[in-house]
Amino acid sequence: MKAAVTLRAQLLAWYDQNARDLPWRVGPADRAAGVRADPYRVWLSEVMLQQTTVPHATPYFLKFTARWPTVSDLAAAPDEEVMAAWAGLGYYARARNLLACARAVANDHGGVFPDTEAGLLKLPGLGPYTAAAVAAIAFDRPANVVDGNVERVVSRLFAVEQPLPAAKPELKRLAAALVAEDRPGDWAQALMDLGATICRPKAPLCDRCPLADHCAAFATGTPDAWPRKTAKAARPRRHGVAYVLTRGDQVALVRRPPKGLLGGMLALPTSDWRSEPWSEAEAISAAPAPAAWRGVGEVEHVFTHFSLTLRLLRAEGDADGVIWSPRGDLEALPSVFLKAARAGLSNLL
DNA sequence: TAGTCGTGGCA
DNA sequence: TTGCCAAGACT
């Protein structure tokens, strides 16, 4: 199809001039000169970028690659160090699967990543998107790399009326017909760069888009009306208590169970999180240890599928089965508990 | 298959 | 303040 040939050439030419300079990326000029991307760095960046913005993921990528330069280095790292290094990045199952994957590559594949989409898909934490992305970007396989950017670009190109998420299979079919088999890795990155910088969710920059003359949504005059989406359910609120127990300069922490919310991460001791607020008397009765507990305010935190109000109780004392950590060294905590700990420690009501 | 699983920036 | 969203995977 001639239109598809032109579209591919136009987008690749745009990418050659406008590719973002990213620390894990081999740019189009270097790629044309034969430089290969390091599969470890491609994989690590792709996992970190799942549902995560480039500015948020970038410092974590630099920290991880400086500390663990190869997949075998990462495979040899203790669980607690990797979970602590991931703290603040969210979706902590990614960190658990990251380690499982690194160890599988190190132990079962001689420290070398599989070089096919099917082989990559078998590794923990690599789903359809990430397996395709690593196959294309690291190994130049003609994989159909479809993320949220690509879904948006394709839905606009063809003005797909079916709303997301139901439209995902159709958008993937449409994307598959476009894959540039001569430069698969650059094609995947070009489509994602276009989505991230030009074909943005709001206020797309169609006057700078190399594909505008192919775009059905642009032709309607309201391209930001795509992709169509089904309405989301309201976010419920939950209530809990977090206990800030100090012993001199140390704070009592616990290790959360390996699965579920914030699984495997360090945390403040907490009550259950329920739909009804906790009274101060209830909160004290549920405390992890007897002490002179006093209320020191509350913090709000928003998770993907619920909002949390965390009442803060503070006391000086002792408890069994906790991990005493210096109060100035709380970087291993997920954001919700870092926020709660800082608020509880600064609030001397 | 629909629900679960974080975070921070921004309109 | 609230909702939306950003390179999804897993169960």
XYZ file of C-alpha atoms (C1' of nucleotides) in Angstrom:
371
model
C 0.000 0.000 0.000
C 1.571 3.239 -1.147
C 0.040 5.405 1.592
C 1.559 3.183 4.276
C 4.967 3.318 2.584
C 4.850 7.112 2.573
C 3.656 7.263 6.172
C 6.515 5.043 7.347
C 9.115 7.106 5.477
C 7.692 10.356 6.825
C 7.708 9.222 10.432
C 11.215 7.713 10.241
C 12.512 10.912 8.638
C 10.899 12.920 11.434
C 12.499 10.599 14.006
C 15.921 11.019 12.409
C 15.636 14.760 13.082
C 13.614 14.807 16.324
C 14.448 11.709 18.361
C 14.581 12.420 22.077
C 18.017 12.036 23.663
C 17.416 9.478 26.434
C 20.088 7.803 28.584
C 19.016 4.265 27.582
C 18.636 5.030 23.901
C 20.917 4.490 20.903
C 19.870 7.368 18.661
C 19.053 6.953 14.956
C 22.450 8.206 13.729
C 24.419 5.820 15.957
C 21.998 3.029 15.116
C 22.566 3.613 11.378
C 26.321 3.440 12.053
C 25.863 -0.036 13.501
C 25.805 0.704 17.226
C 23.764 -1.868 19.159
C 21.672 -1.143 22.197
C 22.523 -3.034 25.402
C 19.576 -5.426 26.023
C 20.019 -5.035 29.788
C 19.611 -1.275 29.618
C 16.711 -1.516 27.183
C 14.919 -4.024 29.404
C 15.586 -2.067 32.595
C 14.323 1.171 31.061
C 11.207 -0.481 29.658
C 10.263 -1.978 33.013
C 10.824 1.331 34.790
C 8.763 3.164 32.173
C 5.706 0.954 32.600
C 2.962 3.413 33.617
C 5.702 5.838 34.633
C 6.860 9.137 33.123
C 10.331 9.630 31.641
C 11.260 12.367 34.189
C 10.277 10.117 37.098
C 12.044 6.998 35.803
C 15.269 8.627 34.576
C 17.085 9.143 37.911
C 16.205 5.577 38.925
C 17.632 4.258 35.650
C 20.889 6.153 36.213
C 21.100 4.953 39.816
C 20.462 1.314 38.926
C 22.901 1.166 36.002
C 25.651 2.860 38.035
C 25.173 0.442 40.918
C 24.443 -2.709 38.876
C 26.076 -2.309 35.426
C 25.060 -5.753 34.120
C 22.131 -8.095 34.530
C 24.392 -10.499 36.432
C 25.303 -7.739 38.896
C 21.623 -7.076 39.479
C 20.885 -10.802 39.814
C 23.461 -11.027 42.617
C 22.021 -8.113 44.609
C 20.102 -8.775 47.858
C 16.322 -8.349 47.634
C 16.248 -5.609 50.295
C 18.775 -3.469 48.431
C 16.849 -3.628 45.172
C 13.500 -2.949 46.847
C 15.053 0.014 48.700
C 16.525 1.371 45.461
C 13.098 1.102 43.806
C 11.331 2.929 46.668
C 9.340 5.890 45.350
C 8.981 4.538 41.818
C 5.731 2.689 42.559
C 4.155 -0.540 41.321
C 6.498 -2.570 43.479
C 5.624 -5.889 41.828
C 7.831 -4.569 39.022
C 10.847 -4.604 41.348
C 10.097 -8.120 42.553
C 9.714 -9.324 38.955
C 12.803 -7.359 37.914
C 14.916 -9.382 40.312
C 13.233 -12.648 39.339
C 13.898 -11.860 35.681
C 17.530 -10.872 36.252
C 18.121 -14.127 38.126
C 16.399 -16.162 35.408
C 18.606 -14.545 32.755
C 21.735 -15.006 34.867
C 21.024 -18.581 35.934
C 19.050 -20.079 33.035
C 20.366 -18.111 30.044
C 24.023 -17.621 30.874
C 23.554 -13.923 31.576
C 22.320 -13.253 28.023
C 18.787 -12.051 27.271
C 16.738 -14.131 24.812
C 16.769 -12.359 21.428
C 13.243 -13.196 20.302
C 9.873 -11.806 21.311
C 8.613 -15.292 22.257
C 11.661 -15.980 24.402
C 11.426 -12.620 26.152
C 7.710 -13.100 26.831
C 8.475 -16.069 29.064
C 10.473 -13.941 31.500
C 8.810 -12.563 34.655
C 7.574 -8.989 34.326
C 7.696 -8.974 30.531
C 4.211 -8.840 29.066
C 3.170 -8.303 25.442
C 4.341 -4.697 25.349
C 7.743 -5.076 27.013
C 8.654 -8.277 25.168
C 7.882 -6.591 21.857
C 9.738 -3.421 22.840
C 12.934 -5.227 23.871
C 12.790 -7.465 20.778
C 12.463 -4.430 18.522
C 14.761 -1.947 20.253
C 17.544 -4.263 21.458
C 17.443 -6.903 18.695
C 15.819 -5.088 15.755
C 13.088 -7.688 15.461
C 9.986 -6.558 13.531
C 7.746 -6.690 16.614
C 4.459 -4.827 16.945
C 5.206 -2.525 19.877
C 1.917 -1.137 21.216
C 1.820 1.042 24.309
C -0.495 3.870 25.325
C 1.272 6.265 22.948
C 0.835 3.960 19.975
C -2.811 3.334 20.842
C -3.445 7.071 20.867
C -1.580 7.737 17.603
C -3.316 4.883 15.788
C -6.757 5.723 17.154
C -6.336 9.247 15.771
C -4.832 8.183 12.441
C -7.885 6.017 11.739
C -10.407 7.923 13.906
C -11.380 4.697 15.628
C -14.831 5.155 17.177
C -14.746 2.190 19.537
C -13.714 3.416 23.019
C -10.724 2.198 25.041
C -10.077 -0.212 26.587
C -12.372 -2.329 24.372
C -10.600 -0.985 21.265
C -7.191 -2.370 22.250
C -7.292 -5.447 19.971
C -8.433 -3.393 16.983
C -5.752 -0.740 17.586
C -3.132 -3.461 17.811
C -4.262 -4.902 14.475
C -4.074 -1.482 12.870
C -0.605 -0.862 14.335
C 0.672 -4.215 13.056
C 0.016 -3.171 9.459
C 2.302 -0.156 9.875
C 5.470 -1.762 11.334
C 8.555 -0.701 9.356
C 10.374 -3.987 8.826
C 13.568 -2.340 7.625
C 14.062 -0.360 10.875
C 11.868 -2.011 13.525
C 13.628 -0.577 16.574
C 13.644 2.973 15.251
C 10.041 2.562 14.119
C 8.861 1.575 17.597
C 10.705 4.468 19.212
C 9.573 6.910 16.532
C 5.917 6.056 17.110
C 6.315 6.444 20.881
C 8.260 9.717 20.547
C 5.553 11.066 18.264
C 2.904 10.148 20.815
C 4.862 11.633 23.707
C 5.877 14.931 22.117
C 3.444 15.717 19.258
C 0.391 13.475 19.377
C -0.140 14.269 23.065
C -3.307 13.362 24.988
C -4.288 17.013 25.359
C -3.463 19.847 22.951
C -1.734 17.770 20.264
C 0.723 19.738 18.122
C -0.774 18.775 14.766
C 0.916 21.668 12.960
C 4.233 19.940 13.653
C 3.038 16.389 12.981
C 4.662 14.539 10.066
C 1.542 12.355 9.739
C -1.123 15.087 9.766
C -1.938 14.573 6.095
C -2.710 10.908 6.845
C -4.690 11.562 10.030
C -8.465 11.078 10.050
C -8.854 12.692 13.487
C -6.933 15.788 12.302
C -9.289 16.016 9.346
C -12.272 16.318 11.692
C -10.803 19.439 13.345
C -10.987 17.961 16.869
C -8.148 15.434 17.082
C -8.086 15.597 20.883
C -11.518 13.892 20.878
C -9.573 10.660 20.244
C -9.012 8.104 21.579
C -12.593 7.579 22.681
C -12.740 6.318 26.257
C -15.305 4.742 28.539
C -15.971 6.606 31.781
C -14.011 5.469 34.816
C -15.528 4.494 38.145
C -15.211 6.938 41.029
C -12.258 6.413 43.359
C -13.350 5.233 46.834
C -11.766 6.500 50.058
C -10.215 4.355 52.750
C -9.110 5.201 56.273
C -6.213 3.860 58.283
C -3.809 4.620 61.117
C -0.015 4.811 60.828
C 2.069 4.530 63.991
C 5.251 6.562 64.378
C 7.061 4.808 67.217
C 10.455 6.280 68.097
C 13.285 5.080 70.283
C 15.638 7.998 70.561
C 16.804 8.780 67.044
C 15.284 5.626 65.557
C 11.896 4.854 64.014
C 10.119 1.473 64.131
C 9.501 0.016 60.660
C 8.038 -3.272 59.444
C 8.520 -5.327 56.274
C 5.210 -5.721 54.445
C 4.135 -9.152 53.208
C 5.658 -10.112 49.853
C 2.464 -9.821 47.801
C -0.280 -7.249 47.543
C -0.169 -3.493 48.007
C 3.390 -2.227 48.613
C 4.424 -5.886 48.882
C 7.934 -6.529 50.150
C 8.551 -2.900 51.063
C 9.542 -1.321 54.371
C 6.655 0.537 56.004
C 5.358 2.161 59.164
C 3.197 -0.142 61.278
C -0.450 0.466 60.338
C -3.981 -0.552 61.209
C -6.295 -2.083 58.645
C -7.428 0.262 55.887
C -11.229 0.370 55.853
C -14.074 2.502 54.581
C -14.931 4.030 58.008
C -12.696 6.616 59.734
C -10.810 5.617 62.881
C -11.492 7.451 66.130
C -8.425 8.237 68.218
C -9.526 5.741 70.888
C -9.925 3.009 68.267
C -6.572 3.916 66.787
C -4.848 3.640 70.141
C -6.465 0.282 70.882
C -5.135 -1.081 67.585
C -1.566 0.130 68.223
C 1.354 -2.279 67.711
C 2.620 -1.739 71.278
C 1.405 -0.100 74.480
C 2.712 3.454 74.749
C 1.595 7.028 75.394
C 0.150 7.457 71.910
C -0.987 10.900 70.837
C -2.516 12.136 67.613
C -0.170 14.190 65.430
C -2.449 14.877 62.477
C -3.119 12.981 59.282
C -1.899 12.674 55.720
C -3.678 12.101 52.414
C -2.401 9.810 49.706
C -3.869 8.774 46.360
C -3.352 5.305 44.954
C -4.566 4.137 41.572
C -7.841 2.694 42.773
C -8.496 4.400 46.120
C -7.666 7.481 48.176
C -6.279 7.000 51.658
C -6.600 9.121 54.777
C -3.954 8.064 57.248
C -4.367 9.203 60.855
C -0.954 9.582 62.520
C -0.198 8.449 66.058
C 3.152 9.021 67.685
C 4.847 7.677 70.808
C 8.262 7.050 72.306
C 8.749 3.457 73.363
C 9.686 -0.059 72.339
C 8.102 -2.935 70.434
C 8.885 -6.473 69.381
C 9.410 -7.586 65.823
C 10.132 -4.202 64.310
C 13.068 -2.885 62.314
C 14.695 0.136 63.962
C 15.847 2.625 61.359
C 17.578 6.027 61.769
C 15.010 8.780 61.336
C 17.234 10.532 58.828
C 17.455 7.422 56.688
C 13.952 6.739 55.449
C 14.714 6.692 51.715
C 13.825 2.993 51.530
C 10.174 3.785 52.296
C 7.477 4.006 49.617
C 6.169 7.544 49.172
C 3.029 7.091 51.253
C 5.076 6.113 54.308
C 7.849 8.621 53.680
C 5.162 11.299 53.676
C 3.545 9.906 56.832
C 6.848 9.478 58.665
C 8.024 13.001 57.882
C 4.687 14.472 58.944
C 4.574 12.411 62.135
C 8.155 13.222 63.114
C 7.924 16.958 62.440
C 4.580 17.379 64.170
C 5.358 17.907 67.855
C 1.799 18.719 68.932
C -12.008 -10.595 32.524
C -12.139 -7.198 35.505
C -9.654 -5.796 39.531
C -5.270 -4.881 41.601
C -1.209 -2.390 41.818
C 2.089 3.827 42.949
C 3.546 8.107 42.037
C 3.978 13.030 40.918
C 2.856 16.626 37.684
C -0.521 19.325 35.770
C -5.009 21.533 34.047
C -9.387 20.125 45.144
C -10.130 16.725 41.964
C -9.423 14.067 38.050
C -6.432 12.658 34.482
C -2.701 10.562 33.118
C 2.489 7.913 31.823
C 6.656 3.154 27.523
C 1.449 -2.500 31.595
C 1.717 -7.002 34.070
C -0.459 -10.226 36.739
C -4.241 -12.899 38.565
